[in-house]
Amino acid sequence: RTPASTSALPSAAYRIVDGYDCVARAIAESGAALDVRLGAPARQIAWSPGGVRVTIAGDAAPVAARACVVTVPVGVLGAPPE
């Protein structure tokens, strides 16, 4: 049964049992024309209206793209700034 509105559903109704990293892994393995880099720590992200440049640890040149998706563990989001 599909509800008319998802706003009435509790957020736990859509929890991914194997963890959210399986979503990124599935996209990376799908063959889609996307540059997906798993386990690539971003050292710097420079955003502008025209796109984004990401400097990845160990890479000499930044990666330029229209958009960037960054994922971090929930504990990192709640951690106090250093």
PDB file of N, CA, C and O in Angstrom:
ATOM      1  N   ARG A   1       0.834  -1.177   0.000  1.00  0.00           N
ATOM      2  CA  ARG A   1       0.000   0.000   0.000  1.00  0.00           C
ATOM      3  C   ARG A   1       0.880   1.241   0.000  1.00  0.00           C
ATOM      4  O   ARG A   1       1.785   1.378   0.802  1.00  0.00           O
ATOM      5  N   THR A   2       0.645   2.168  -0.900  1.00  0.00           N
ATOM      6  CA  THR A   2       1.410   3.405  -0.991  1.00  0.00           C
ATOM      7  C   THR A   2       0.619   4.540  -0.363  1.00  0.00           C
ATOM      8  O   THR A   2      -0.506   4.804  -0.774  1.00  0.00           O
ATOM      9  N   PRO A   3       1.167   5.215   0.647  1.00  0.00           N
ATOM     10  CA  PRO A   3       0.436   6.314   1.274  1.00  0.00           C
ATOM     11  C   PRO A   3       0.350   7.515   0.340  1.00  0.00           C
ATOM     12  O   PRO A   3       1.200   7.716  -0.514  1.00  0.00           O
ATOM     13  N   ALA A   4      -0.705   8.310   0.520  1.00  0.00           N
ATOM     14  CA  ALA A   4      -0.888   9.511  -0.289  1.00  0.00           C
ATOM     15  C   ALA A   4       0.181  10.539   0.026  1.00  0.00           C
ATOM     16  O   ALA A   4       0.608  11.297  -0.826  1.00  0.00           O
ATOM     17  N   SER A   5       0.632  10.581   1.268  1.00  0.00           N
ATOM     18  CA  SER A   5       1.655  11.544   1.673  1.00  0.00           C
ATOM     19  C   SER A   5       2.665  10.849   2.566  1.00  0.00           C
ATOM     20  O   SER A   5       2.309  10.180   3.522  1.00  0.00           O
ATOM     21  N   THR A   6       3.947  11.031   2.266  1.00  0.00           N
ATOM     22  CA  THR A   6       4.979  10.419   3.101  1.00  0.00           C
ATOM     23  C   THR A   6       5.222  11.218   4.366  1.00  0.00           C
ATOM     24  O   THR A   6       5.865  10.730   5.277  1.00  0.00           O
ATOM     25  N   SER A   7       4.694  12.432   4.467  1.00  0.00           N
ATOM     26  CA  SER A   7       4.908  13.241   5.667  1.00  0.00           C
ATOM     27  C   SER A   7       4.209  12.633   6.883  1.00  0.00           C
ATOM     28  O   SER A   7       4.557  12.928   8.007  1.00  0.00           O
ATOM     29  N   ALA A   8       3.228  11.765   6.664  1.00  0.00           N
ATOM     30  CA  ALA A   8       2.512  11.140   7.773  1.00  0.00           C
ATOM     31  C   ALA A   8       3.251   9.918   8.321  1.00  0.00           C
ATOM     32  O   ALA A   8       2.897   9.392   9.349  1.00  0.00           O
ATOM     33  N   LEU A   9       4.292   9.472   7.606  1.00  0.00           N
ATOM     34  CA  LEU A   9       5.014   8.282   8.023  1.00  0.00           C
ATOM     35  C   LEU A   9       6.178   8.631   8.941  1.00  0.00           C
ATOM     36  O   LEU A   9       6.845   9.640   8.747  1.00  0.00           O
ATOM     37  N   PRO A  10       6.452   7.780   9.920  1.00  0.00           N
ATOM     38  CA  PRO A  10       7.630   8.009  10.755  1.00  0.00           C
ATOM     39  C   PRO A  10       8.898   7.794   9.930  1.00  0.00           C
ATOM     40  O   PRO A  10       8.918   6.958   9.032  1.00  0.00           O
ATOM     41  N   SER A  11       9.956   8.531  10.219  1.00  0.00           N
ATOM     42  CA  SER A  11      11.182   8.421   9.433  1.00  0.00           C
ATOM     43  C   SER A  11      11.786   7.022   9.530  1.00  0.00           C
ATOM     44  O   SER A  11      12.469   6.574   8.631  1.00  0.00           O
ATOM     45  N   ALA A  12      11.551   6.304  10.619  1.00  0.00           N
ATOM     46  CA  ALA A  12      12.088   4.956  10.774  1.00  0.00           C
ATOM     47  C   ALA A  12      11.507   3.987   9.752  1.00  0.00           C
ATOM     48  O   ALA A  12      12.053   2.919   9.531  1.00  0.00           O
ATOM     49  N   ALA A  13      10.404   4.355   9.109  1.00  0.00           N
ATOM     50  CA  ALA A  13       9.785   3.475   8.131  1.00  0.00           C
ATOM     51  C   ALA A  13      10.694   3.253   6.927  1.00  0.00           C
ATOM     52  O   ALA A  13      10.526   2.297   6.204  1.00  0.00           O
ATOM     53  N   TYR A  14      11.671   4.110   6.713  1.00  0.00           N
ATOM     54  CA  TYR A  14      12.537   4.020   5.548  1.00  0.00           C
ATOM     55  C   TYR A  14      13.999   3.827   5.928  1.00  0.00           C
ATOM     56  O   TYR A  14      14.878   4.157   5.188  1.00  0.00           O
ATOM     57  N   ARG A  15      14.256   3.248   7.064  1.00  0.00           N
ATOM     58  CA  ARG A  15      15.622   2.989   7.506  1.00  0.00           C
ATOM     59  C   ARG A  15      16.235   1.908   6.615  1.00  0.00           C
ATOM     60  O   ARG A  15      15.608   0.900   6.319  1.00  0.00           O
ATOM     61  N   ILE A  16      17.470   2.128   6.191  1.00  0.00           N
ATOM     62  CA  ILE A  16      18.171   1.146   5.375  1.00  0.00           C
ATOM     63  C   ILE A  16      18.942   0.237   6.318  1.00  0.00           C
ATOM     64  O   ILE A  16      19.879   0.662   6.991  1.00  0.00           O
ATOM     65  N   VAL A  17      18.540  -1.013   6.377  1.00  0.00           N
ATOM     66  CA  VAL A  17      19.066  -1.968   7.357  1.00  0.00           C
ATOM     67  C   VAL A  17      20.574  -2.157   7.212  1.00  0.00           C
ATOM     68  O   VAL A  17      21.292  -2.233   8.203  1.00  0.00           O
ATOM     69  N   ASP A  18      21.083  -2.224   5.998  1.00  0.00           N
ATOM     70  CA  ASP A  18      22.513  -2.478   5.783  1.00  0.00           C
ATOM     71  C   ASP A  18      23.368  -1.219   5.870  1.00  0.00           C
ATOM     72  O   ASP A  18      24.568  -1.274   5.616  1.00  0.00           O
ATOM     73  N   GLY A  19      22.779  -0.077   6.201  1.00  0.00           N
ATOM     74  CA  GLY A  19      23.526   1.179   6.294  1.00  0.00           C
ATOM     75  C   GLY A  19      23.467   1.963   4.993  1.00  0.00           C
ATOM     76  O   GLY A  19      23.308   1.390   3.912  1.00  0.00           O
ATOM     77  N   TYR A  20      23.592   3.255   5.112  1.00  0.00           N
ATOM     78  CA  TYR A  20      23.458   4.133   3.944  1.00  0.00           C
ATOM     79  C   TYR A  20      24.626   4.023   2.966  1.00  0.00           C
ATOM     80  O   TYR A  20      24.517   4.412   1.813  1.00  0.00           O
ATOM     81  N   ASP A  21      25.753   3.479   3.409  1.00  0.00           N
ATOM     82  CA  ASP A  21      26.870   3.330   2.487  1.00  0.00           C
ATOM     83  C   ASP A  21      26.537   2.369   1.348  1.00  0.00           C
ATOM     84  O   ASP A  21      27.102   2.466   0.261  1.00  0.00           O
ATOM     85  N   CYS A  22      25.572   1.471   1.560  1.00  0.00           N
ATOM     86  CA  CYS A  22      25.195   0.555   0.479  1.00  0.00           C
ATOM     87  C   CYS A  22      24.538   1.315  -0.678  1.00  0.00           C
ATOM     88  O   CYS A  22      24.609   0.869  -1.822  1.00  0.00           O
ATOM     89  N   VAL A  23      23.941   2.464  -0.415  1.00  0.00           N
ATOM     90  CA  VAL A  23      23.332   3.269  -1.484  1.00  0.00           C
ATOM     91  C   VAL A  23      24.429   3.829  -2.385  1.00  0.00           C
ATOM     92  O   VAL A  23      24.383   3.704  -3.613  1.00  0.00           O
ATOM     93  N   ALA A  24      25.447   4.441  -1.777  1.00  0.00           N
ATOM     94  CA  ALA A  24      26.563   4.991  -2.563  1.00  0.00           C
ATOM     95  C   ALA A  24      27.296   3.883  -3.308  1.00  0.00           C
ATOM     96  O   ALA A  24      27.680   4.041  -4.472  1.00  0.00           O
ATOM     97  N   ARG A  25      27.488   2.745  -2.653  1.00  0.00           N
ATOM     98  CA  ARG A  25      28.172   1.615  -3.287  1.00  0.00           C
ATOM     99  C   ARG A  25      27.369   1.109  -4.491  1.00  0.00           C
ATOM    100  O   ARG A  25      27.932   0.813  -5.548  1.00  0.00           O
ATOM    101  N   ALA A  26      26.055   1.037  -4.359  1.00  0.00           N
ATOM    102  CA  ALA A  26      25.204   0.584  -5.470  1.00  0.00           C
ATOM    103  C   ALA A  26      25.275   1.555  -6.644  1.00  0.00           C
ATOM    104  O   ALA A  26      25.329   1.134  -7.801  1.00  0.00           O
ATOM    105  N   ILE A  27      25.301   2.847  -6.355  1.00  0.00           N
ATOM    106  CA  ILE A  27      25.426   3.843  -7.433  1.00  0.00           C
ATOM    107  C   ILE A  27      26.778   3.708  -8.112  1.00  0.00           C
ATOM    108  O   ILE A  27      26.887   3.738  -9.336  1.00  0.00           O
ATOM    109  N   ALA A  28      27.845   3.540  -7.318  1.00  0.00           N
ATOM    110  CA  ALA A  28      29.187   3.405  -7.874  1.00  0.00           C
ATOM    111  C   ALA A  28      29.300   2.175  -8.773  1.00  0.00           C
ATOM    112  O   ALA A  28      29.992   2.193  -9.793  1.00  0.00           O
ATOM    113  N   GLU A  29      28.621   1.091  -8.397  1.00  0.00           N
ATOM    114  CA  GLU A  29      28.706  -0.166  -9.142  1.00  0.00           C
ATOM    115  C   GLU A  29      27.664  -0.282 -10.255  1.00  0.00           C
ATOM    116  O   GLU A  29      27.652  -1.265 -10.991  1.00  0.00           O
ATOM    117  N   SER A  30      26.807   0.733 -10.405  1.00  0.00           N
ATOM    118  CA  SER A  30      25.697   0.647 -11.354  1.00  0.00           C
ATOM    119  C   SER A  30      26.101   0.847 -12.805  1.00  0.00           C
ATOM    120  O   SER A  30      25.341   0.518 -13.708  1.00  0.00           O
ATOM    121  N   GLY A  31      27.272   1.406 -13.030  1.00  0.00           N
ATOM    122  CA  GLY A  31      27.675   1.697 -14.403  1.00  0.00           C
ATOM    123  C   GLY A  31      27.172   3.045 -14.886  1.00  0.00           C
ATOM    124  O   GLY A  31      27.357   3.403 -16.044  1.00  0.00           O
ATOM    125  N   ALA A  32      26.524   3.796 -14.002  1.00  0.00           N
ATOM    126  CA  ALA A  32      26.045   5.132 -14.371  1.00  0.00           C
ATOM    127  C   ALA A  32      27.234   6.028 -14.685  1.00  0.00           C
ATOM    128  O   ALA A  32      28.343   5.818 -14.186  1.00  0.00           O
ATOM    129  N   ALA A  33      27.022   7.009 -15.511  1.00  0.00           N
ATOM    130  CA  ALA A  33      28.091   7.935 -15.911  1.00  0.00           C
ATOM    131  C   ALA A  33      28.342   8.965 -14.814  1.00  0.00           C
ATOM    132  O   ALA A  33      28.182  10.161 -15.003  1.00  0.00           O
ATOM    133  N   LEU A  34      28.725   8.463 -13.645  1.00  0.00           N
ATOM    134  CA  LEU A  34      29.019   9.328 -12.503  1.00  0.00           C
ATOM    135  C   LEU A  34      30.404   8.993 -11.968  1.00  0.00           C
ATOM    136  O   LEU A  34      30.817   7.845 -11.986  1.00  0.00           O
ATOM    137  N   ASP A  35      31.110   9.998 -11.492  1.00  0.00           N
ATOM    138  CA  ASP A  35      32.417   9.791 -10.877  1.00  0.00           C
ATOM    139  C   ASP A  35      32.191   9.636  -9.375  1.00  0.00           C
ATOM    140  O   ASP A  35      32.108  10.612  -8.646  1.00  0.00           O
ATOM    141  N   VAL A  36      32.050   8.400  -8.916  1.00  0.00           N
ATOM    142  CA  VAL A  36      31.802   8.119  -7.503  1.00  0.00           C
ATOM    143  C   VAL A  36      33.102   7.622  -6.896  1.00  0.00           C
ATOM    144  O   VAL A  36      33.684   6.652  -7.375  1.00  0.00           O
ATOM    145  N   ARG A  37      33.550   8.276  -5.835  1.00  0.00           N
ATOM    146  CA  ARG A  37      34.799   7.893  -5.177  1.00  0.00           C
ATOM    147  C   ARG A  37      34.507   7.543  -3.729  1.00  0.00           C
ATOM    148  O   ARG A  37      34.311   8.431  -2.905  1.00  0.00           O
ATOM    149  N   LEU A  38      34.477   6.265  -3.460  1.00  0.00           N
ATOM    150  CA  LEU A  38      34.200   5.792  -2.103  1.00  0.00           C
ATOM    151  C   LEU A  38      35.502   5.800  -1.306  1.00  0.00           C
ATOM    152  O   LEU A  38      36.560   5.474  -1.820  1.00  0.00           O
ATOM    153  N   GLY A  39      35.411   6.184  -0.038  1.00  0.00           N
ATOM    154  CA  GLY A  39      36.585   6.183   0.822  1.00  0.00           C
ATOM    155  C   GLY A  39      37.615   7.212   0.431  1.00  0.00           C
ATOM    156  O   GLY A  39      38.802   7.027   0.684  1.00  0.00           O
ATOM    157  N   ALA A  40      37.196   8.290  -0.205  1.00  0.00           N
ATOM    158  CA  ALA A  40      38.111   9.347  -0.646  1.00  0.00           C
ATOM    159  C   ALA A  40      37.918  10.573   0.245  1.00  0.00           C
ATOM    160  O   ALA A  40      36.985  11.352   0.032  1.00  0.00           O
ATOM    161  N   PRO A  41      38.758  10.742   1.256  1.00  0.00           N
ATOM    162  CA  PRO A  41      38.582  11.882   2.164  1.00  0.00           C
ATOM    163  C   PRO A  41      38.780  13.226   1.448  1.00  0.00           C
ATOM    164  O   PRO A  41      39.811  13.447   0.819  1.00  0.00           O
ATOM    165  N   ALA A  42      37.778  14.073   1.541  1.00  0.00           N
ATOM    166  CA  ALA A  42      37.876  15.412   0.958  1.00  0.00           C
ATOM    167  C   ALA A  42      38.666  16.301   1.914  1.00  0.00           C
ATOM    168  O   ALA A  42      38.354  16.383   3.096  1.00  0.00           O
ATOM    169  N   ARG A  43      39.688  16.942   1.406  1.00  0.00           N
ATOM    170  CA  ARG A  43      40.489  17.871   2.209  1.00  0.00           C
ATOM    171  C   ARG A  43      39.975  19.300   2.094  1.00  0.00           C
ATOM    172  O   ARG A  43      40.118  20.093   3.008  1.00  0.00           O
ATOM    173  N   GLN A  44      39.376  19.614   0.961  1.00  0.00           N
ATOM    174  CA  GLN A  44      38.828  20.959   0.759  1.00  0.00           C
ATOM    175  C   GLN A  44      37.709  20.876  -0.270  1.00  0.00           C
ATOM    176  O   GLN A  44      37.816  20.151  -1.258  1.00  0.00           O
ATOM    177  N   ILE A  45      36.635  21.632  -0.020  1.00  0.00           N
ATOM    178  CA  ILE A  45      35.525  21.742  -0.969  1.00  0.00           C
ATOM    179  C   ILE A  45      35.295  23.217  -1.225  1.00  0.00           C
ATOM    180  O   ILE A  45      35.039  23.978  -0.294  1.00  0.00           O
ATOM    181  N   ALA A  46      35.429  23.615  -2.475  1.00  0.00           N
ATOM    182  CA  ALA A  46      35.225  25.016  -2.859  1.00  0.00           C
ATOM    183  C   ALA A  46      33.994  25.076  -3.760  1.00  0.00           C
ATOM    184  O   ALA A  46      34.009  24.552  -4.876  1.00  0.00           O
ATOM    185  N   TRP A  47      32.924  25.697  -3.254  1.00  0.00           N
ATOM    186  CA  TRP A  47      31.682  25.785  -4.007  1.00  0.00           C
ATOM    187  C   TRP A  47      31.570  27.162  -4.636  1.00  0.00           C
ATOM    188  O   TRP A  47      31.965  28.184  -4.065  1.00  0.00           O
ATOM    189  N   SER A  48      30.993  27.215  -5.837  1.00  0.00           N
ATOM    190  CA  SER A  48      30.650  28.473  -6.502  1.00  0.00           C
ATOM    191  C   SER A  48      29.370  28.224  -7.280  1.00  0.00           C
ATOM    192  O   SER A  48      28.980  27.074  -7.477  1.00  0.00           O
ATOM    193  N   PRO A  49      28.685  29.292  -7.721  1.00  0.00           N
ATOM    194  CA  PRO A  49      27.446  29.085  -8.476  1.00  0.00           C
ATOM    195  C   PRO A  49      27.628  28.211  -9.727  1.00  0.00           C
ATOM    196  O   PRO A  49      26.698  27.558 -10.164  1.00  0.00           O
ATOM    197  N   GLY A  50      28.835  28.162 -10.275  1.00  0.00           N
ATOM    198  CA  GLY A  50      29.076  27.374 -11.484  1.00  0.00           C
ATOM    199  C   GLY A  50      29.449  25.926 -11.238  1.00  0.00           C
ATOM    200  O   GLY A  50      29.525  25.135 -12.162  1.00  0.00           O
ATOM    201  N   GLY A  51      29.706  25.553 -10.004  1.00  0.00           N
ATOM    202  CA  GLY A  51      30.093  24.176  -9.728  1.00  0.00           C
ATOM    203  C   GLY A  51      30.895  24.065  -8.442  1.00  0.00           C
ATOM    204  O   GLY A  51      30.887  24.957  -7.603  1.00  0.00           O
ATOM    205  N   VAL A  52      31.619  22.971  -8.334  1.00  0.00           N
ATOM    206  CA  VAL A  52      32.366  22.687  -7.118  1.00  0.00           C
ATOM    207  C   VAL A  52      33.725  22.105  -7.490  1.00  0.00           C
ATOM    208  O   VAL A  52      33.868  21.438  -8.517  1.00  0.00           O
ATOM    209  N   ARG A  53      34.729  22.395  -6.666  1.00  0.00           N
ATOM    210  CA  ARG A  53      36.057  21.802  -6.820  1.00  0.00           C
ATOM    211  C   ARG A  53      36.392  21.122  -5.495  1.00  0.00           C
ATOM    212  O   ARG A  53      36.347  21.752  -4.451  1.00  0.00           O
ATOM    213  N   VAL A  54      36.731  19.841  -5.582  1.00  0.00           N
ATOM    214  CA  VAL A  54      37.025  19.058  -4.384  1.00  0.00           C
ATOM    215  C   VAL A  54      38.471  18.593  -4.426  1.00  0.00           C
ATOM    216  O   VAL A  54      38.902  17.982  -5.403  1.00  0.00           O
ATOM    217  N   THR A  55      39.202  18.915  -3.378  1.00  0.00           N
ATOM    218  CA  THR A  55      40.568  18.407  -3.241  1.00  0.00           C
ATOM    219  C   THR A  55      40.500  17.160  -2.372  1.00  0.00           C
ATOM    220  O   THR A  55      40.013  17.210  -1.241  1.00  0.00           O
ATOM    221  N   ILE A  56      40.956  16.058  -2.930  1.00  0.00           N
ATOM    222  CA  ILE A  56      40.896  14.767  -2.249  1.00  0.00           C
ATOM    223  C   ILE A  56      42.288  14.416  -1.749  1.00  0.00           C
ATOM    224  O   ILE A  56      43.283  14.613  -2.459  1.00  0.00           O
ATOM    225  N   ALA A  57      42.350  13.891  -0.537  1.00  0.00           N
ATOM    226  CA  ALA A  57      43.631  13.503   0.048  1.00  0.00           C
ATOM    227  C   ALA A  57      44.386  12.568  -0.895  1.00  0.00           C
ATOM    228  O   ALA A  57      43.825  11.601  -1.398  1.00  0.00           O
ATOM    229  N   GLY A  58      45.646  12.894  -1.166  1.00  0.00           N
ATOM    230  CA  GLY A  58      46.482  12.050  -2.012  1.00  0.00           C
ATOM    231  C   GLY A  58      46.411  12.376  -3.490  1.00  0.00           C
ATOM    232  O   GLY A  58      47.257  11.926  -4.254  1.00  0.00           O
ATOM    233  N   ASP A  59      45.419  13.131  -3.939  1.00  0.00           N
ATOM    234  CA  ASP A  59      45.316  13.509  -5.352  1.00  0.00           C
ATOM    235  C   ASP A  59      46.000  14.853  -5.563  1.00  0.00           C
ATOM    236  O   ASP A  59      45.858  15.768  -4.754  1.00  0.00           O
ATOM    237  N   ALA A  60      46.726  14.978  -6.655  1.00  0.00           N
ATOM    238  CA  ALA A  60      47.449  16.217  -6.936  1.00  0.00           C
ATOM    239  C   ALA A  60      46.515  17.344  -7.392  1.00  0.00           C
ATOM    240  O   ALA A  60      46.667  18.476  -6.959  1.00  0.00           O
ATOM    241  N   ALA A  61      45.573  17.026  -8.257  1.00  0.00           N
ATOM    242  CA  ALA A  61      44.700  18.055  -8.816  1.00  0.00           C
ATOM    243  C   ALA A  61      43.294  17.926  -8.252  1.00  0.00           C
ATOM    244  O   ALA A  61      42.790  16.815  -8.064  1.00  0.00           O
ATOM    245  N   PRO A  62      42.636  19.068  -7.994  1.00  0.00           N
ATOM    246  CA  PRO A  62      41.243  19.009  -7.526  1.00  0.00           C
ATOM    247  C   PRO A  62      40.317  18.445  -8.598  1.00  0.00           C
ATOM    248  O   PRO A  62      40.603  18.522  -9.786  1.00  0.00           O
ATOM    249  N   VAL A  63      39.216  17.890  -8.170  1.00  0.00           N
ATOM    250  CA  VAL A  63      38.187  17.370  -9.066  1.00  0.00           C
ATOM    251  C   VAL A  63      37.133  18.456  -9.241  1.00  0.00           C
ATOM    252  O   VAL A  63      36.636  18.994  -8.255  1.00  0.00           O
ATOM    253  N   ALA A  64      36.811  18.796 -10.470  1.00  0.00           N
ATOM    254  CA  ALA A  64      35.789  19.807 -10.757  1.00  0.00           C
ATOM    255  C   ALA A  64      34.514  19.104 -11.210  1.00  0.00           C
ATOM    256  O   ALA A  64      34.562  18.125 -11.960  1.00  0.00           O
ATOM    257  N   ALA A  65      33.359  19.606 -10.724  1.00  0.00           N
ATOM    258  CA  ALA A  65      32.076  18.997 -11.079  1.00  0.00           C
ATOM    259  C   ALA A  65      30.954  20.015 -10.927  1.00  0.00           C
ATOM    260  O   ALA A  65      31.148  21.075 -10.343  1.00  0.00           O
ATOM    261  N   ARG A  66      29.776  19.667 -11.460  1.00  0.00           N
ATOM    262  CA  ARG A  66      28.594  20.511 -11.280  1.00  0.00           C
ATOM    263  C   ARG A  66      28.079  20.444  -9.858  1.00  0.00           C
ATOM    264  O   ARG A  66      27.541  21.405  -9.333  1.00  0.00           O
ATOM    265  N   ALA A  67      28.218  19.276  -9.226  1.00  0.00           N
ATOM    266  CA  ALA A  67      27.675  19.065  -7.887  1.00  0.00           C
ATOM    267  C   ALA A  67      28.533  18.054  -7.148  1.00  0.00           C
ATOM    268  O   ALA A  67      29.320  17.330  -7.754  1.00  0.00           O
ATOM    269  N   CYS A  68      28.337  18.003  -5.843  1.00  0.00           N
ATOM    270  CA  CYS A  68      29.107  17.092  -5.001  1.00  0.00           C
ATOM    271  C   CYS A  68      28.209  16.604  -3.871  1.00  0.00           C
ATOM    272  O   CYS A  68      27.463  17.384  -3.288  1.00  0.00           O
ATOM    273  N   VAL A  69      28.274  15.312  -3.579  1.00  0.00           N
ATOM    274  CA  VAL A  69      27.559  14.743  -2.450  1.00  0.00           C
ATOM    275  C   VAL A  69      28.606  14.287  -1.444  1.00  0.00           C
ATOM    276  O   VAL A  69      29.509  13.530  -1.783  1.00  0.00           O
ATOM    277  N   VAL A  70      28.490  14.781  -0.227  1.00  0.00           N
ATOM    278  CA  VAL A  70      29.437  14.440   0.826  1.00  0.00           C
ATOM    279  C   VAL A  70      28.681  13.679   1.901  1.00  0.00           C
ATOM    280  O   VAL A  70      27.623  14.117   2.338  1.00  0.00           O
ATOM    281  N   THR A  71      29.221  12.558   2.327  1.00  0.00           N
ATOM    282  CA  THR A  71      28.586  11.794   3.389  1.00  0.00           C
ATOM    283  C   THR A  71      29.532  11.688   4.579  1.00  0.00           C
ATOM    284  O   THR A  71      30.739  11.578   4.408  1.00  0.00           O
ATOM    285  N   VAL A  72      28.965  11.761   5.750  1.00  0.00           N
ATOM    286  CA  VAL A  72      29.732  11.606   6.991  1.00  0.00           C
ATOM    287  C   VAL A  72      28.884  10.831   7.988  1.00  0.00           C
ATOM    288  O   VAL A  72      27.655  10.851   7.916  1.00  0.00           O
ATOM    289  N   PRO A  73      29.525  10.151   8.935  1.00  0.00           N
ATOM    290  CA  PRO A  73      28.753   9.461   9.966  1.00  0.00           C
ATOM    291  C   PRO A  73      27.963  10.459  10.818  1.00  0.00           C
ATOM    292  O   PRO A  73      28.386  11.600  11.011  1.00  0.00           O
ATOM    293  N   VAL A  74      26.831  10.033  11.352  1.00  0.00           N
ATOM    294  CA  VAL A  74      25.983  10.895  12.175  1.00  0.00           C
ATOM    295  C   VAL A  74      26.758  11.458  13.366  1.00  0.00           C
ATOM    296  O   VAL A  74      26.602  12.607  13.732  1.00  0.00           O
ATOM    297  N   GLY A  75      27.641  10.661  13.962  1.00  0.00           N
ATOM    298  CA  GLY A  75      28.434  11.127  15.094  1.00  0.00           C
ATOM    299  C   GLY A  75      29.309  12.324  14.750  1.00  0.00           C
ATOM    300  O   GLY A  75      29.549  13.186  15.586  1.00  0.00           O
ATOM    301  N   VAL A  76      29.783  12.396  13.520  1.00  0.00           N
ATOM    302  CA  VAL A  76      30.607  13.534  13.086  1.00  0.00           C
ATOM    303  C   VAL A  76      29.757  14.802  13.056  1.00  0.00           C
ATOM    304  O   VAL A  76      30.210  15.881  13.438  1.00  0.00           O
ATOM    305  N   LEU A  77      28.534  14.688  12.591  1.00  0.00           N
ATOM    306  CA  LEU A  77      27.657  15.868  12.533  1.00  0.00           C
ATOM    307  C   LEU A  77      27.366  16.432  13.912  1.00  0.00           C
ATOM    308  O   LEU A  77      27.216  17.632  14.084  1.00  0.00           O
ATOM    309  N   GLY A  78      27.289  15.567  14.918  1.00  0.00           N
ATOM    310  CA  GLY A  78      26.973  16.013  16.264  1.00  0.00           C
ATOM    311  C   GLY A  78      28.184  16.347  17.105  1.00  0.00           C
ATOM    312  O   GLY A  78      28.047  16.831  18.239  1.00  0.00           O
ATOM    313  N   ALA A  79      29.382  16.121  16.584  1.00  0.00           N
ATOM    314  CA  ALA A  79      30.607  16.373  17.341  1.00  0.00           C
ATOM    315  C   ALA A  79      30.864  17.879  17.472  1.00  0.00           C
ATOM    316  O   ALA A  79      30.588  18.651  16.556  1.00  0.00           O
ATOM    317  N   PRO A  80      31.389  18.322  18.615  1.00  0.00           N
ATOM    318  CA  PRO A  80      31.724  19.740  18.766  1.00  0.00           C
ATOM    319  C   PRO A  80      32.905  20.104  17.877  1.00  0.00           C
ATOM    320  O   PRO A  80      33.755  19.253  17.577  1.00  0.00           O
ATOM    321  N   PRO A  81      32.982  21.350  17.410  1.00  0.00           N
ATOM    322  CA  PRO A  81      34.100  21.764  16.552  1.00  0.00           C
ATOM    323  C   PRO A  81      35.414  21.698  17.339  1.00  0.00           C
ATOM    324  O   PRO A  81      35.438  21.895  18.545  1.00  0.00           O
ATOM    325  N   GLU A  82      36.470  21.392  16.627  1.00  0.00           N
ATOM    326  CA  GLU A  82      37.790  21.331  17.268  1.00  0.00           C
ATOM    327  C   GLU A  82      38.394  22.698  17.415  1.00  0.00           C
ATOM    328  O   GLU A  82      38.176  23.589  16.698  1.00  0.00           O
TER     329      GLU A  82
END
